[in-house]
Amino acid sequence: LLAVHPGTTSGTCTRIAKAYARVDREKLKDRAMAGLEKAQVRLLRTRVDGSEPSAVSHGPSASTVRCVDGTEVRAKVIVDASNGMAGLSTKAGEDNPGFQIAYGAMCDVDSHPFKEDTMLFMDYRTDWMTAPSVTTTGEFGPARTVTAEAVENEPTFLYAMPFGEAEGGGRKIFFEETSLVARPPMDFDECKARLELRLKHLGIKVRSVEEEEFCYIPMGGALPSTNQRVVAIGASAGTVHAATGYMMCRMLASTLAVSKAIASELDVATAQSFSPERAAAAAYAALLPLENRLQRDFCVFGGEYLMRQSVTGLRGFFSGFFDLPDEQWTGFLAGWPGLPGNDAHDSWEKRLVFGINLWIRVPFAVKLSLAVSAMQFGGIGFFRSVLPILHESAFQELPMAGLRSEGERVPAQL
């Protein structure tokens, strides 16, 4: 794994002895579908429009979901596993996330300058921008003019992951141009144009594109209200890492606790005594205990800080970040109970030590911006994540909603 965070246009590299892997999305989906088939889960070829007031209604012992084709499904517990932007669950407060945008392409190329056993990670070099503005030829998308000002103030980085020899000769390699976090989100065509310019600067000729990847990941924003019958998981539950966009392992780890909590309620209940409110409350208690919320607050501040930085600021930040002891920076990237390294961030004092150690290692300009940012927009969320005196400060929450009788058809989304 090669992390790049240059202090000059030519770039300096820090080599990190960690493995890196790319998930095969098709195989992951196939495995999930096989599990559903084994469990005899019935899948419906339809969808639910969360913006429709009649999409969800709640009765005393069950809820009903109405699909766009008129199909109605009745269930004891509804789980919202949507992308967090248009689901059935309700957010506890104003939802204003940042977004990670990335365009990736698995390419066959004539050759490339990268080592086959090394993953190029977070390459923030901008020496490929050779003029105040450059218009692309449209190799990955429509022709577009890229400006040096945008490259400086709206930074993106490159992933490059070699996959050995391509069929018919040449080399197979995965490239991805990524906007780490921004609000509003960066345009996919901007990422495509920057990737084209980078590869031309490196002398890489793309022969064909085998697969494209489009990432649109909400980061941060409001948590789901725990006073509701719909149980949010994954992106809907805010489990995406608010400063990095990592989500797969966090989603899987959090879903295990939620499913166990729901299963426990179903196991102990009879048809007459089952309480949907109690089951949903148990699920949210497993998903969002106090320490999980505090750890997420710390990450949300990180995301808010990073989206305000120029490419120069990010180079300085990551030069200090990857100079930290391994357990501290890997623990920050984990950020969820049960994941490797998380025990380095699972308490206020450990997060405080992490912050101090990072502050010591970054350049003076980054030190100053971190301090100013903490005061300007850190808010109660950041300070309670590192100060125990504030741990009991109230988290934003909504009153009990959507729990009336089924006949009143009260929607869960308010």
XYZ file of C-alpha atoms in Angstrom:
414
model
C 0.000 0.000 0.000
C 1.477 3.332 -1.034
C -0.006 6.496 0.440
C 0.789 9.690 -1.455
C 0.431 13.107 0.148
C 2.971 15.376 -1.524
C 4.293 18.598 -0.150
C 5.480 19.643 -3.615
C 4.244 19.100 -7.149
C 6.761 16.305 -7.679
C 5.374 14.466 -4.671
C 6.672 12.537 -1.714
C 5.473 9.076 -0.784
C 4.944 7.247 2.467
C 4.949 3.467 2.209
C 2.552 1.703 4.560
C 2.878 -2.027 5.201
C -0.838 -2.810 5.045
C -2.828 -4.990 2.678
C -5.538 -3.498 0.484
C -8.354 -5.298 -1.304
C -11.111 -4.475 -3.764
C -14.464 -6.150 -3.153
C -15.917 -8.019 -6.125
C -19.409 -6.534 -6.161
C -20.935 -9.245 -8.342
C -19.615 -12.062 -6.158
C -20.765 -10.240 -3.022
C -24.249 -9.879 -4.472
C -24.300 -13.515 -5.573
C -23.356 -14.629 -2.070
C -26.065 -12.487 -0.516
C -28.679 -13.767 -2.957
C -27.656 -17.359 -2.241
C -28.152 -16.720 1.470
C -31.628 -15.321 0.849
C -32.549 -18.299 -1.299
C -31.328 -20.729 1.359
C -33.445 -18.945 3.968
C -36.446 -19.105 1.611
C -36.818 -15.326 1.545
C -39.390 -14.143 -0.981
C -38.229 -11.175 -3.050
C -40.695 -8.802 -4.713
C -39.829 -7.124 -8.009
C -41.126 -3.717 -6.993
C -40.046 -0.772 -4.902
C -41.236 1.589 -2.193
C -41.357 5.356 -2.634
C -40.376 6.771 0.749
C -41.614 10.232 -0.213
C -45.199 8.983 -0.456
C -47.171 9.624 2.782
C -49.013 6.323 2.352
C -45.836 4.246 1.935
C -45.873 3.059 5.572
C -48.612 2.762 8.151
C -48.547 1.271 11.633
C -51.034 -0.784 13.593
C -50.931 -2.026 17.192
C -48.938 -5.191 16.422
C -47.696 -4.815 12.842
C -46.899 -2.343 10.079
C -47.822 -2.202 6.402
C -45.613 -1.147 3.490
C -47.313 -0.071 0.270
C -45.272 -0.499 -2.921
C -45.549 1.680 -6.017
C -47.381 -1.068 -7.916
C -50.039 -1.314 -5.204
C -48.610 -4.399 -3.488
C -48.973 -4.275 0.291
C -46.664 -6.137 2.661
C -47.487 -6.575 6.325
C -44.651 -7.113 8.820
C -43.985 -7.034 12.541
C -40.853 -4.939 11.992
C -39.839 -2.833 8.979
C -36.110 -2.446 8.320
C -34.961 0.443 6.118
C -31.846 -0.660 4.225
C -31.992 2.091 1.601
C -29.216 4.567 0.808
C -30.197 7.000 3.548
C -31.483 9.692 1.190
C -34.933 8.457 0.200
C -35.884 5.704 2.614
C -38.708 5.040 5.015
C -37.022 6.020 8.268
C -37.115 9.491 9.792
C -34.034 11.541 10.649
C -33.696 13.149 14.064
C -33.115 16.698 12.892
C -31.932 18.494 9.786
C -30.058 16.151 7.477
C -27.211 17.903 5.664
C -24.575 15.298 4.828
C -21.414 15.642 2.820
C -20.893 13.346 -0.140
C -18.073 11.182 -1.400
C -18.097 11.012 -5.183
C -15.839 8.709 -7.163
C -15.534 7.503 -10.715
C -13.655 4.250 -11.180
C -12.652 2.284 -14.251
C -11.135 -1.180 -14.630
C -8.901 -0.641 -17.648
C -6.707 -2.523 -20.073
C -3.666 -0.346 -20.781
C -0.526 -0.728 -22.848
C 1.626 -0.176 -19.764
C 1.732 1.792 -16.521
C 4.442 3.028 -14.119
C 3.035 1.422 -10.959
C 4.459 -1.550 -9.067
C 2.275 -4.632 -9.425
C 2.442 -5.454 -5.712
C 1.585 -1.940 -4.536
C -1.678 -0.060 -4.216
C -1.407 3.671 -4.947
C -3.565 5.254 -2.282
C -4.707 8.865 -1.946
C -2.509 10.442 -4.599
C -3.108 14.179 -4.132
C -0.431 15.292 -6.604
C -1.486 18.073 -8.986
C 1.544 18.243 -11.280
C -0.711 16.817 -14.009
C -2.487 20.199 -14.132
C -0.068 21.970 -16.462
C -2.039 25.143 -17.307
C -4.649 27.446 -15.708
C -7.284 25.489 -17.634
C -7.252 22.367 -19.812
C -10.033 20.894 -21.956
C -10.215 17.121 -22.141
C -10.898 15.030 -25.238
C -13.622 13.076 -23.453
C -11.948 9.685 -23.026
C -14.152 8.679 -20.067
C -17.049 11.086 -20.596
C -18.002 14.337 -22.304
C -15.228 16.820 -23.089
C -14.817 19.209 -20.170
C -12.621 22.136 -19.151
C -10.763 21.588 -15.886
C -9.321 24.620 -14.093
C -6.313 24.793 -11.819
C -8.356 26.830 -9.335
C -10.935 24.049 -9.007
C -8.218 21.408 -8.675
C -6.699 23.373 -5.778
C -9.904 24.263 -3.945
C -12.064 21.219 -4.753
C -9.491 18.439 -4.372
C -9.651 14.878 -5.654
C -7.201 12.017 -5.370
C -6.294 8.959 -7.404
C -6.415 5.280 -6.537
C -4.400 2.954 -8.777
C -4.595 -0.798 -8.192
C -2.723 -3.097 -10.622
C -4.245 -6.479 -11.521
C -1.430 -7.998 -13.545
C -1.452 -8.958 -17.208
C -4.530 -8.265 -19.324
C -5.980 -10.704 -21.812
C -4.261 -10.242 -25.134
C -1.253 -8.526 -23.589
C -0.875 -5.198 -21.874
C -1.759 -4.622 -18.231
C -5.002 -4.636 -16.290
C -5.407 -1.899 -13.676
C -8.159 -0.208 -11.699
C -8.164 3.597 -11.500
C -10.458 5.739 -9.400
C -10.692 9.522 -9.084
C -12.283 10.411 -5.748
C -13.669 13.507 -4.081
C -13.199 12.526 -0.421
C -16.096 14.571 0.941
C -17.828 17.692 -0.345
C -21.058 19.613 -0.006
C -22.569 19.917 -2.575
C -21.249 16.757 -4.220
C -18.760 16.928 -7.067
C -19.973 16.132 -10.577
C -19.039 12.679 -11.902
C -17.942 14.274 -15.187
C -15.389 16.381 -13.287
C -13.892 13.196 -11.806
C -13.791 11.606 -15.276
C -12.047 14.635 -16.768
C -9.426 14.766 -14.015
C -8.719 11.066 -14.373
C -8.157 11.548 -18.109
C -5.666 14.353 -17.477
C -3.795 12.374 -14.815
C -3.381 9.319 -17.020
C -2.210 11.372 -19.994
C 0.348 13.091 -17.760
C 1.612 9.656 -16.684
C 1.823 8.479 -20.296
C -0.844 5.809 -19.794
C -2.830 4.832 -22.889
C -6.182 3.177 -22.150
C -7.027 0.447 -24.660
C -10.428 -0.456 -23.236
C -12.617 -0.031 -20.145
C -13.878 -3.346 -18.775
C -16.022 -1.983 -15.952
C -17.054 1.406 -14.564
C -17.780 2.273 -10.943
C -19.833 5.223 -9.712
C -19.733 5.979 -5.984
C -22.236 8.353 -4.389
C -21.908 8.059 -0.619
C -23.696 10.316 1.906
C -21.398 11.001 4.888
C -22.360 12.461 8.243
C -25.714 14.181 8.471
C -28.421 13.395 11.000
C -28.905 10.066 12.727
C -32.252 8.278 12.497
C -34.796 9.060 15.175
C -34.909 6.277 17.741
C -38.549 7.121 18.475
C -39.960 5.368 15.432
C -41.162 1.948 14.396
C -39.036 1.738 11.235
C -35.532 0.404 12.011
C -32.753 1.950 9.931
C -29.556 0.042 9.098
C -26.504 0.762 6.940
C -26.423 4.145 5.243
C -29.931 4.949 6.506
C -28.640 4.530 10.059
C -25.628 6.788 9.551
C -23.098 3.971 9.859
C -21.030 5.241 6.914
C -17.749 6.618 8.279
C -18.374 10.369 8.258
C -14.752 11.273 7.454
C -13.691 8.505 5.060
C -16.795 7.054 3.394
C -15.868 3.499 4.445
C -19.042 1.550 5.054
C -19.015 -2.160 4.144
C -17.416 -3.540 7.310
C -19.196 -0.982 9.499
C -22.559 -1.859 7.968
C -22.014 -5.583 8.464
C -20.790 -5.134 12.048
C -23.716 -2.906 13.033
C -26.320 -5.067 11.290
C -25.354 -8.094 13.377
C -26.219 -6.305 16.630
C -29.482 -4.950 15.216
C -30.642 -8.301 13.853
C -29.861 -10.031 17.150
C -31.909 -7.441 19.036
C -34.920 -7.841 16.734
C -34.651 -11.640 16.768
C -34.583 -11.621 20.557
C -37.827 -9.649 20.702
C -39.471 -11.974 18.202
C -38.309 -15.052 20.135
C -39.725 -13.986 23.499
C -42.968 -12.599 22.179
C -46.250 -14.304 21.466
C -48.696 -13.079 18.859
C -50.635 -11.322 21.614
C -47.736 -9.730 23.460
C -45.350 -8.695 20.707
C -44.581 -4.977 20.866
C -43.266 -3.350 17.657
C -42.282 -0.270 19.667
C -40.214 -2.390 22.067
C -38.567 -4.291 19.199
C -37.607 -1.064 17.398
C -36.322 0.459 20.637
C -34.180 -2.630 21.290
C -32.760 -2.443 17.760
C -31.817 1.221 18.125
C -30.337 0.602 21.579
C -28.050 -2.008 19.995
C -27.210 0.226 17.027
C -26.693 3.575 18.736
C -25.511 3.257 22.336
C -23.900 6.363 23.805
C -20.314 5.413 22.921
C -21.204 4.739 19.275
C -22.820 8.176 19.070
C -19.817 9.884 20.674
C -17.388 8.129 18.346
C -19.511 9.130 15.354
C -19.574 12.756 16.570
C -15.776 12.760 16.436
C -15.805 11.397 12.880
C -18.458 13.900 11.778
C -16.185 16.742 12.861
C -13.393 15.121 10.845
C -15.568 15.040 7.730
C -16.695 18.634 8.180
C -13.071 19.715 8.546
C -11.795 17.782 5.527
C -14.462 19.095 3.158
C -13.340 22.657 3.894
C -9.688 22.066 2.953
C -7.797 22.825 -0.237
C -5.548 20.205 -1.761
C -2.598 21.857 -0.004
C -4.349 21.542 3.344
C -5.198 17.888 2.747
C -1.591 17.064 1.860
C -0.491 18.531 5.168
C -3.247 16.787 7.101
C -2.551 13.331 5.694
C 1.200 13.699 6.077
C 0.542 13.915 9.826
C -2.266 11.350 9.835
C -0.191 8.545 8.328
C 2.725 9.426 10.604
C 0.644 8.409 13.620
C 1.172 5.022 15.280
C -0.588 2.357 13.214
C -3.161 1.541 15.864
C -4.281 5.176 16.026
C -4.832 5.892 12.343
C -6.188 2.426 11.532
C -8.487 2.662 14.531
C -9.864 5.948 13.249
C -10.557 4.368 9.863
C -12.388 1.503 11.608
C -14.502 3.576 13.953
C -16.979 0.870 14.965
C -17.076 -1.699 17.776
C -15.707 -5.080 16.759
C -13.553 -3.810 13.901
C -9.746 -4.089 14.086
C -8.112 -1.148 15.828
C -11.330 0.334 17.138
C -10.156 -0.088 20.726
C -7.796 2.848 20.057
C -10.810 5.161 19.631
C -13.576 3.719 21.786
C -13.320 6.202 24.665
C -13.068 9.963 25.013
C -9.499 9.895 26.362
C -8.267 7.771 23.435
C -9.860 10.149 20.944
C -8.289 13.074 22.763
C -4.844 11.427 22.624
C -5.365 10.766 18.908
C -6.258 14.415 18.303
C -3.257 15.720 20.239
C -0.849 13.337 18.506
C -2.224 14.317 15.099
C -2.038 18.030 15.917
C 1.628 17.669 16.903
C 2.511 16.014 13.577
C 0.782 18.265 11.043
C 2.269 21.490 9.576
C 1.638 24.774 11.382
C -1.016 25.929 8.892
C -2.984 22.729 9.494
C -2.556 23.079 13.263
C -4.100 26.533 13.045
C -6.972 25.453 10.796
C -7.809 22.498 13.054
C -7.975 24.739 16.108
C -10.068 27.374 14.358
C -12.380 24.747 12.881
C -13.004 23.139 16.278
C -14.152 26.506 17.640
C -16.102 27.603 14.552
C -18.121 24.517 13.666
C -17.086 21.724 16.048
C -20.192 22.383 18.104
C -21.478 20.291 20.969
C -20.968 17.108 18.952
C -17.196 17.440 18.692
C -16.601 18.638 22.250
C -18.745 15.974 23.897
C -16.809 13.305 21.945
C -13.626 14.260 23.835
C -14.933 15.830 27.073
C -16.737 13.501 29.521
C -18.467 16.399 31.270
C -20.591 16.826 28.129
C -21.422 13.147 27.529
C -24.912 13.451 28.928
C -25.807 16.452 26.773
C -28.997 15.773 24.866
C -28.821 14.283 21.395
C -31.323 15.698 18.954
C -34.444 13.562 18.890
C -38.013 13.645 17.623
C -41.147 12.923 19.664
C -42.792 9.529 19.300
C -44.262 9.363 15.810
C -46.149 6.982 13.557
C -47.428 4.778 16.387
C -51.201 5.277 16.095
C -53.736 2.701 15.032
C -53.576 1.250 11.549
C -56.924 2.757 10.653
C -55.511 6.273 10.882
C -52.785 5.437 8.330
C -50.216 7.719 9.966
C -47.004 7.719 7.866
C -43.679 6.966 9.518
C -41.979 9.716 7.511
C -42.982 13.152 8.802
